[in-house]
Amino acid sequence: EARFVLVDKGDEVLLDTFSTRAVLAPAGADGTWIGYAPADSDEARAMLDASWPADVAYLVFTSGSLWWLEYYDALARELARRCDVVASIDGLCRILRRR
């Protein structure tokens, strides 16, 4: 029953399945996907920080967002310092927990 931030484009099935527990990132003020990927690591980090409430421990990268961890290298380094990998399934998802 843990809440988590879901890094995704807003997949309807995922959001319907986890609607009471998931916070979408990156999202606009209305909570829906913003419609574009961040321009660089700084913007990606800012978007995640804005979407990741202090009381939510988990961050989930879906198959559609795993590329963030390669493309936004500074973000990946920052997450490695701030989080532990709870689960990683190649090509499917990576779940991180805030330390």
mmCIF file with all atom_site columns, N, CA and C in Angstrom, residues 20-74:
data_model
loop_
_atom_site.group_PDB
_atom_site.id
_atom_site.type_symbol
_atom_site.label_atom_id
_atom_site.label_alt_id
_atom_site.label_comp_id
_atom_site.label_asym_id
_atom_site.label_entity_id
_atom_site.label_seq_id
_atom_site.pdbx_PDB_ins_code
_atom_site.Cartn_x
_atom_site.Cartn_y
_atom_site.Cartn_z
_atom_site.occupancy
_atom_site.B_iso_or_equiv
_atom_site.pdbx_formal_charge
_atom_site.auth_seq_id
_atom_site.auth_comp_id
_atom_site.auth_asym_id
_atom_site.auth_atom_id
_atom_site.pdbx_PDB_model_num
ATOM 1   N N  . THR A 1 20 ? -4.697 5.445  -6.477  1.00 0.00 ? 20 THR A N  1
ATOM 2   C CA . THR A 1 20 ? -4.694 5.963  -5.106  1.00 0.00 ? 20 THR A CA 1
ATOM 3   C C  . THR A 1 20 ? -3.298 6.013  -4.498  1.00 0.00 ? 20 THR A C  1
ATOM 4   N N  . ARG A 1 21 ? -2.333 5.398  -5.178  1.00 0.00 ? 21 ARG A N  1
ATOM 5   C CA . ARG A 1 21 ? -0.988 5.340  -4.614  1.00 0.00 ? 21 ARG A CA 1
ATOM 6   C C  . ARG A 1 21 ? 0.066  6.040  -5.444  1.00 0.00 ? 21 ARG A C  1
ATOM 7   N N  . ALA A 1 22 ? -0.199 6.289  -6.718  1.00 0.00 ? 22 ALA A N  1
ATOM 8   C CA . ALA A 1 22 ? 0.829  6.835  -7.606  1.00 0.00 ? 22 ALA A CA 1
ATOM 9   C C  . ALA A 1 22 ? 0.691  8.336  -7.794  1.00 0.00 ? 22 ALA A C  1
ATOM 10  N N  . VAL A 1 23 ? 1.842  8.978  -7.816  1.00 0.00 ? 23 VAL A N  1
ATOM 11  C CA . VAL A 1 23 ? 1.959  10.388 -8.182  1.00 0.00 ? 23 VAL A CA 1
ATOM 12  C C  . VAL A 1 23 ? 2.732  10.394 -9.487  1.00 0.00 ? 23 VAL A C  1
ATOM 13  N N  . LEU A 1 24 ? 2.194  10.971 -10.528 1.00 0.00 ? 24 LEU A N  1
ATOM 14  C CA . LEU A 1 24 ? 2.832  10.964 -11.840 1.00 0.00 ? 24 LEU A CA 1
ATOM 15  C C  . LEU A 1 24 ? 3.903  12.036 -11.928 1.00 0.00 ? 24 LEU A C  1
ATOM 16  N N  . ALA A 1 25 ? 5.020  11.692 -12.564 1.00 0.00 ? 25 ALA A N  1
ATOM 17  C CA . ALA A 1 25 ? 6.078  12.659 -12.837 1.00 0.00 ? 25 ALA A CA 1
ATOM 18  C C  . ALA A 1 25 ? 6.631  12.383 -14.228 1.00 0.00 ? 25 ALA A C  1
ATOM 19  N N  . PRO A 1 26 ? 6.951  13.398 -14.988 1.00 0.00 ? 26 PRO A N  1
ATOM 20  C CA . PRO A 1 26 ? 6.673  14.807 -14.712 1.00 0.00 ? 26 PRO A CA 1
ATOM 21  C C  . PRO A 1 26 ? 5.206  15.133 -15.008 1.00 0.00 ? 26 PRO A C  1
ATOM 22  N N  . ALA A 1 27 ? 4.645  15.941 -14.166 1.00 0.00 ? 27 ALA A N  1
ATOM 23  C CA . ALA A 1 27 ? 3.233  16.286 -14.299 1.00 0.00 ? 27 ALA A CA 1
ATOM 24  C C  . ALA A 1 27 ? 3.027  17.784 -14.162 1.00 0.00 ? 27 ALA A C  1
ATOM 25  N N  . GLY A 1 28 ? 1.953  18.243 -14.773 1.00 0.00 ? 28 GLY A N  1
ATOM 26  C CA . GLY A 1 28 ? 1.568  19.640 -14.648 1.00 0.00 ? 28 GLY A CA 1
ATOM 27  C C  . GLY A 1 28 ? 0.769  19.849 -13.375 1.00 0.00 ? 28 GLY A C  1
ATOM 28  N N  . ALA A 1 29 ? 0.280  21.042 -13.201 1.00 0.00 ? 29 ALA A N  1
ATOM 29  C CA . ALA A 1 29 ? -0.481 21.403 -12.004 1.00 0.00 ? 29 ALA A CA 1
ATOM 30  C C  . ALA A 1 29 ? -1.723 20.539 -11.834 1.00 0.00 ? 29 ALA A C  1
ATOM 31  N N  . ASP A 1 30 ? -2.269 20.032 -12.944 1.00 0.00 ? 30 ASP A N  1
ATOM 32  C CA . ASP A 1 30 ? -3.475 19.198 -12.862 1.00 0.00 ? 30 ASP A CA 1
ATOM 33  C C  . ASP A 1 30 ? -3.176 17.723 -12.603 1.00 0.00 ? 30 ASP A C  1
ATOM 34  N N  . GLY A 1 31 ? -1.891 17.378 -12.469 1.00 0.00 ? 31 GLY A N  1
ATOM 35  C CA . GLY A 1 31 ? -1.504 16.005 -12.166 1.00 0.00 ? 31 GLY A CA 1
ATOM 36  C C  . GLY A 1 31 ? -1.353 15.104 -13.366 1.00 0.00 ? 31 GLY A C  1
ATOM 37  N N  . THR A 1 32 ? -1.567 15.630 -14.583 1.00 0.00 ? 32 THR A N  1
ATOM 38  C CA . THR A 1 32 ? -1.401 14.819 -15.793 1.00 0.00 ? 32 THR A CA 1
ATOM 39  C C  . THR A 1 32 ? -0.028 15.072 -16.404 1.00 0.00 ? 32 THR A C  1
ATOM 40  N N  . TRP A 1 33 ? 0.384  14.134 -17.263 1.00 0.00 ? 33 TRP A N  1
ATOM 41  C CA . TRP A 1 33 ? 1.691  14.238 -17.912 1.00 0.00 ? 33 TRP A CA 1
ATOM 42  C C  . TRP A 1 33 ? 1.812  15.571 -18.632 1.00 0.00 ? 33 TRP A C  1
ATOM 43  N N  . ILE A 1 34 ? 2.983  16.203 -18.547 1.00 0.00 ? 34 ILE A N  1
ATOM 44  C CA . ILE A 1 34 ? 3.198  17.530 -19.124 1.00 0.00 ? 34 ILE A CA 1
ATOM 45  C C  . ILE A 1 34 ? 3.297  17.525 -20.641 1.00 0.00 ? 34 ILE A C  1
ATOM 46  N N  . GLY A 1 35 ? 3.528  16.374 -21.246 1.00 0.00 ? 35 GLY A N  1
ATOM 47  C CA . GLY A 1 35 ? 3.532  16.285 -22.701 1.00 0.00 ? 35 GLY A CA 1
ATOM 48  C C  . GLY A 1 35 ? 4.898  16.385 -23.355 1.00 0.00 ? 35 GLY A C  1
ATOM 49  N N  . TYR A 1 36 ? 5.948  16.496 -22.546 1.00 0.00 ? 36 TYR A N  1
ATOM 50  C CA . TYR A 1 36 ? 7.296  16.554 -23.117 1.00 0.00 ? 36 TYR A CA 1
ATOM 51  C C  . TYR A 1 36 ? 8.299  16.049 -22.088 1.00 0.00 ? 36 TYR A C  1
ATOM 52  N N  . ALA A 1 37 ? 9.463  15.654 -22.588 1.00 0.00 ? 37 ALA A N  1
ATOM 53  C CA . ALA A 1 37 ? 10.541 15.207 -21.708 1.00 0.00 ? 37 ALA A CA 1
ATOM 54  C C  . ALA A 1 37 ? 11.393 16.412 -21.314 1.00 0.00 ? 37 ALA A C  1
ATOM 55  N N  . PRO A 1 38 ? 12.013 16.352 -20.153 1.00 0.00 ? 38 PRO A N  1
ATOM 56  C CA . PRO A 1 38 ? 12.896 17.448 -19.745 1.00 0.00 ? 38 PRO A CA 1
ATOM 57  C C  . PRO A 1 38 ? 14.032 17.650 -20.747 1.00 0.00 ? 38 PRO A C  1
ATOM 58  N N  . ALA A 1 39 ? 14.502 18.885 -20.838 1.00 0.00 ? 39 ALA A N  1
ATOM 59  C CA . ALA A 1 39 ? 15.555 19.218 -21.797 1.00 0.00 ? 39 ALA A CA 1
ATOM 60  C C  . ALA A 1 39 ? 16.919 18.671 -21.381 1.00 0.00 ? 39 ALA A C  1
ATOM 61  N N  . ASP A 1 40 ? 17.182 18.621 -20.071 1.00 0.00 ? 40 ASP A N  1
ATOM 62  C CA . ASP A 1 40 ? 18.487 18.186 -19.590 1.00 0.00 ? 40 ASP A CA 1
ATOM 63  C C  . ASP A 1 40 ? 18.363 17.652 -18.168 1.00 0.00 ? 40 ASP A C  1
ATOM 64  N N  . SER A 1 41 ? 19.485 17.225 -17.609 1.00 0.00 ? 41 SER A N  1
ATOM 65  C CA . SER A 1 41 ? 19.480 16.644 -16.262 1.00 0.00 ? 41 SER A CA 1
ATOM 66  C C  . SER A 1 41 ? 18.968 17.607 -15.213 1.00 0.00 ? 41 SER A C  1
ATOM 67  N N  . ASP A 1 42 ? 19.335 18.881 -15.323 1.00 0.00 ? 42 ASP A N  1
ATOM 68  C CA . ASP A 1 42 ? 18.878 19.859 -14.331 1.00 0.00 ? 42 ASP A CA 1
ATOM 69  C C  . ASP A 1 42 ? 17.360 19.988 -14.342 1.00 0.00 ? 42 ASP A C  1
ATOM 70  N N  . GLU A 1 43 ? 16.775 20.045 -15.535 1.00 0.00 ? 43 GLU A N  1
ATOM 71  C CA . GLU A 1 43 ? 15.320 20.146 -15.633 1.00 0.00 ? 43 GLU A CA 1
ATOM 72  C C  . GLU A 1 43 ? 14.651 18.845 -15.155 1.00 0.00 ? 43 GLU A C  1
ATOM 73  N N  . ALA A 1 44 ? 15.248 17.694 -15.496 1.00 0.00 ? 44 ALA A N  1
ATOM 74  C CA . ALA A 1 44 ? 14.699 16.415 -15.053 1.00 0.00 ? 44 ALA A CA 1
ATOM 75  C C  . ALA A 1 44 ? 14.720 16.328 -13.528 1.00 0.00 ? 44 ALA A C  1
ATOM 76  N N  . ARG A 1 45 ? 15.817 16.733 -12.933 1.00 0.00 ? 45 ARG A N  1
ATOM 77  C CA . ARG A 1 45 ? 15.939 16.703 -11.470 1.00 0.00 ? 45 ARG A CA 1
ATOM 78  C C  . ARG A 1 45 ? 14.924 17.640 -10.825 1.00 0.00 ? 45 ARG A C  1
ATOM 79  N N  . ALA A 1 46 ? 14.773 18.828 -11.384 1.00 0.00 ? 46 ALA A N  1
ATOM 80  C CA . ALA A 1 46 ? 13.802 19.793 -10.847 1.00 0.00 ? 46 ALA A CA 1
ATOM 81  C C  . ALA A 1 46 ? 12.376 19.261 -10.962 1.00 0.00 ? 46 ALA A C  1
ATOM 82  N N  . MET A 1 47 ? 12.053 18.636 -12.087 1.00 0.00 ? 47 MET A N  1
ATOM 83  C CA . MET A 1 47 ? 10.709 18.078 -12.268 1.00 0.00 ? 47 MET A CA 1
ATOM 84  C C  . MET A 1 47 ? 10.439 16.949 -11.288 1.00 0.00 ? 47 MET A C  1
ATOM 85  N N  . LEU A 1 48 ? 11.436 16.083 -11.084 1.00 0.00 ? 48 LEU A N  1
ATOM 86  C CA . LEU A 1 48 ? 11.246 14.998 -10.125 1.00 0.00 ? 48 LEU A CA 1
ATOM 87  C C  . LEU A 1 48 ? 11.121 15.531 -8.712  1.00 0.00 ? 48 LEU A C  1
ATOM 88  N N  . ASP A 1 49 ? 11.977 16.477 -8.356  1.00 0.00 ? 49 ASP A N  1
ATOM 89  C CA . ASP A 1 49 ? 11.902 17.056 -7.014  1.00 0.00 ? 49 ASP A CA 1
ATOM 90  C C  . ASP A 1 49 ? 10.537 17.696 -6.765  1.00 0.00 ? 49 ASP A C  1
ATOM 91  N N  . ALA A 1 50 ? 9.999  18.371 -7.774  1.00 0.00 ? 50 ALA A N  1
ATOM 92  C CA . ALA A 1 50 ? 8.695  19.028 -7.635  1.00 0.00 ? 50 ALA A CA 1
ATOM 93  C C  . ALA A 1 50 ? 7.555  18.015 -7.513  1.00 0.00 ? 50 ALA A C  1
ATOM 94  N N  . SER A 1 51 ? 7.737  16.845 -8.100  1.00 0.00 ? 51 SER A N  1
ATOM 95  C CA . SER A 1 51 ? 6.680  15.828 -8.108  1.00 0.00 ? 51 SER A CA 1
ATOM 96  C C  . SER A 1 51 ? 6.818  14.801 -6.992  1.00 0.00 ? 51 SER A C  1
ATOM 97  N N  . TRP A 1 52 ? 7.912  14.856 -6.242  1.00 0.00 ? 52 TRP A N  1
ATOM 98  C CA . TRP A 1 52 ? 8.212  13.813 -5.267  1.00 0.00 ? 52 TRP A CA 1
ATOM 99  C C  . TRP A 1 52 ? 8.007  14.338 -3.851  1.00 0.00 ? 52 TRP A C  1
ATOM 100 N N  . PRO A 1 53 ? 6.799  14.151 -3.299  1.00 0.00 ? 53 PRO A N  1
ATOM 101 C CA . PRO A 1 53 ? 6.520  14.638 -1.943  1.00 0.00 ? 53 PRO A CA 1
ATOM 102 C C  . PRO A 1 53 ? 7.456  13.992 -0.915  1.00 0.00 ? 53 PRO A C  1
ATOM 103 N N  . ALA A 1 54 ? 7.784  14.733 0.120   1.00 0.00 ? 54 ALA A N  1
ATOM 104 C CA . ALA A 1 54 ? 8.708  14.257 1.151   1.00 0.00 ? 54 ALA A CA 1
ATOM 105 C C  . ALA A 1 54 ? 8.228  12.981 1.833   1.00 0.00 ? 54 ALA A C  1
ATOM 106 N N  . ASP A 1 55 ? 6.915  12.781 1.908   1.00 0.00 ? 55 ASP A N  1
ATOM 107 C CA . ASP A 1 55 ? 6.382  11.602 2.587   1.00 0.00 ? 55 ASP A CA 1
ATOM 108 C C  . ASP A 1 55 ? 6.251  10.375 1.685   1.00 0.00 ? 55 ASP A C  1
ATOM 109 N N  . VAL A 1 56 ? 6.724  10.479 0.443   1.00 0.00 ? 56 VAL A N  1
ATOM 110 C CA . VAL A 1 56 ? 6.675  9.356  -0.502  1.00 0.00 ? 56 VAL A CA 1
ATOM 111 C C  . VAL A 1 56 ? 8.095  8.831  -0.682  1.00 0.00 ? 56 VAL A C  1
ATOM 112 N N  . ALA A 1 57 ? 8.308  7.572  -0.354  1.00 0.00 ? 57 ALA A N  1
ATOM 113 C CA . ALA A 1 57 ? 9.652  7.008  -0.351  1.00 0.00 ? 57 ALA A CA 1
ATOM 114 C C  . ALA A 1 57 ? 10.103 6.445  -1.697  1.00 0.00 ? 57 ALA A C  1
ATOM 115 N N  . TYR A 1 58 ? 9.169  6.016  -2.532  1.00 0.00 ? 58 TYR A N  1
ATOM 116 C CA . TYR A 1 58 ? 9.543  5.253  -3.717  1.00 0.00 ? 58 TYR A CA 1
ATOM 117 C C  . TYR A 1 58 ? 9.408  6.049  -5.016  1.00 0.00 ? 58 TYR A C  1
ATOM 118 N N  . LEU A 1 59 ? 10.315 5.724  -5.937  1.00 0.00 ? 59 LEU A N  1
ATOM 119 C CA . LEU A 1 59 ? 10.341 6.310  -7.272  1.00 0.00 ? 59 LEU A CA 1
ATOM 120 C C  . LEU A 1 59 ? 10.410 5.148  -8.255  1.00 0.00 ? 59 LEU A C  1
ATOM 121 N N  . VAL A 1 60 ? 9.453  5.083  -9.182  1.00 0.00 ? 60 VAL A N  1
ATOM 122 C CA . VAL A 1 60 ? 9.371  3.963  -10.123 1.00 0.00 ? 60 VAL A CA 1
ATOM 123 C C  . VAL A 1 60 ? 9.565  4.478  -11.544 1.00 0.00 ? 60 VAL A C  1
ATOM 124 N N  . PHE A 1 61 ? 10.595 3.951  -12.207 1.00 0.00 ? 61 PHE A N  1
ATOM 125 C CA . PHE A 1 61 ? 10.817 4.236  -13.625 1.00 0.00 ? 61 PHE A CA 1
ATOM 126 C C  . PHE A 1 61 ? 10.236 3.071  -14.408 1.00 0.00 ? 61 PHE A C  1
ATOM 127 N N  . THR A 1 62 ? 9.304  3.368  -15.306 1.00 0.00 ? 62 THR A N  1
ATOM 128 C CA . THR A 1 62 ? 8.677  2.335  -16.129 1.00 0.00 ? 62 THR A CA 1
ATOM 129 C C  . THR A 1 62 ? 9.531  2.064  -17.363 1.00 0.00 ? 62 THR A C  1
ATOM 130 N N  . SER A 1 63 ? 9.135  1.077  -18.148 1.00 0.00 ? 63 SER A N  1
ATOM 131 C CA . SER A 1 63 ? 9.880  0.761  -19.367 1.00 0.00 ? 63 SER A CA 1
ATOM 132 C C  . SER A 1 63 ? 9.982  1.971  -20.289 1.00 0.00 ? 63 SER A C  1
ATOM 133 N N  . GLY A 1 64 ? 8.968  2.810  -20.283 1.00 0.00 ? 64 GLY A N  1
ATOM 134 C CA . GLY A 1 64 ? 8.979  3.995  -21.130 1.00 0.00 ? 64 GLY A CA 1
ATOM 135 C C  . GLY A 1 64 ? 9.811  5.148  -20.606 1.00 0.00 ? 64 GLY A C  1
ATOM 136 N N  . SER A 1 65 ? 10.306 5.030  -19.380 1.00 0.00 ? 65 SER A N  1
ATOM 137 C CA . SER A 1 65 ? 11.111 6.120  -18.814 1.00 0.00 ? 65 SER A CA 1
ATOM 138 C C  . SER A 1 65 ? 12.492 5.675  -18.363 1.00 0.00 ? 65 SER A C  1
ATOM 139 N N  . LEU A 1 66 ? 12.842 4.413  -18.530 1.00 0.00 ? 66 LEU A N  1
ATOM 140 C CA . LEU A 1 66 ? 14.169 3.953  -18.128 1.00 0.00 ? 66 LEU A CA 1
ATOM 141 C C  . LEU A 1 66 ? 15.291 4.710  -18.838 1.00 0.00 ? 66 LEU A C  1
ATOM 142 N N  . TRP A 1 67 ? 15.002 5.192  -20.029 1.00 0.00 ? 67 TRP A N  1
ATOM 143 C CA . TRP A 1 67 ? 16.012 5.941  -20.777 1.00 0.00 ? 67 TRP A CA 1
ATOM 144 C C  . TRP A 1 67 ? 16.478 7.173  -20.017 1.00 0.00 ? 67 TRP A C  1
ATOM 145 N N  . TRP A 1 68 ? 15.646 7.706  -19.131 1.00 0.00 ? 68 TRP A N  1
ATOM 146 C CA . TRP A 1 68 ? 16.044 8.862  -18.315 1.00 0.00 ? 68 TRP A CA 1
ATOM 147 C C  . TRP A 1 68 ? 17.345 8.573  -17.582 1.00 0.00 ? 68 TRP A C  1
ATOM 148 N N  . LEU A 1 69 ? 17.505 7.365  -17.070 1.00 0.00 ? 69 LEU A N  1
ATOM 149 C CA . LEU A 1 69 ? 18.656 7.019  -16.249 1.00 0.00 ? 69 LEU A CA 1
ATOM 150 C C  . LEU A 1 69 ? 19.943 6.923  -17.059 1.00 0.00 ? 69 LEU A C  1
ATOM 151 N N  . GLU A 1 70 ? 19.832 6.858  -18.359 1.00 0.00 ? 70 GLU A N  1
ATOM 152 C CA . GLU A 1 70 ? 21.006 6.888  -19.237 1.00 0.00 ? 70 GLU A CA 1
ATOM 153 C C  . GLU A 1 70 ? 21.210 8.283  -19.818 1.00 0.00 ? 70 GLU A C  1
ATOM 154 N N  . TYR A 1 71 ? 20.150 8.862  -20.315 1.00 0.00 ? 71 TYR A N  1
ATOM 155 C CA . TYR A 1 71 ? 20.249 10.158 -20.987 1.00 0.00 ? 71 TYR A CA 1
ATOM 156 C C  . TYR A 1 71 ? 20.578 11.294 -20.016 1.00 0.00 ? 71 TYR A C  1
ATOM 157 N N  . TYR A 1 72 ? 19.926 11.315 -18.865 1.00 0.00 ? 72 TYR A N  1
ATOM 158 C CA . TYR A 1 72 ? 20.147 12.346 -17.858 1.00 0.00 ? 72 TYR A CA 1
ATOM 159 C C  . TYR A 1 72 ? 21.169 11.826 -16.845 1.00 0.00 ? 72 TYR A C  1
ATOM 160 N N  . ASP A 1 73 ? 22.437 11.807 -17.253 1.00 0.00 ? 73 ASP A N  1
ATOM 161 C CA . ASP A 1 73 ? 23.477 11.194 -16.436 1.00 0.00 ? 73 ASP A CA 1
ATOM 162 C C  . ASP A 1 73 ? 23.658 11.875 -15.082 1.00 0.00 ? 73 ASP A C  1
ATOM 163 N N  . ALA A 1 74 ? 23.548 13.185 -15.021 1.00 0.00 ? 74 ALA A N  1
ATOM 164 C CA . ALA A 1 74 ? 23.672 13.878 -13.733 1.00 0.00 ? 74 ALA A CA 1
ATOM 165 C C  . ALA A 1 74 ? 22.507 13.508 -12.808 1.00 0.00 ? 74 ALA A C  1
#
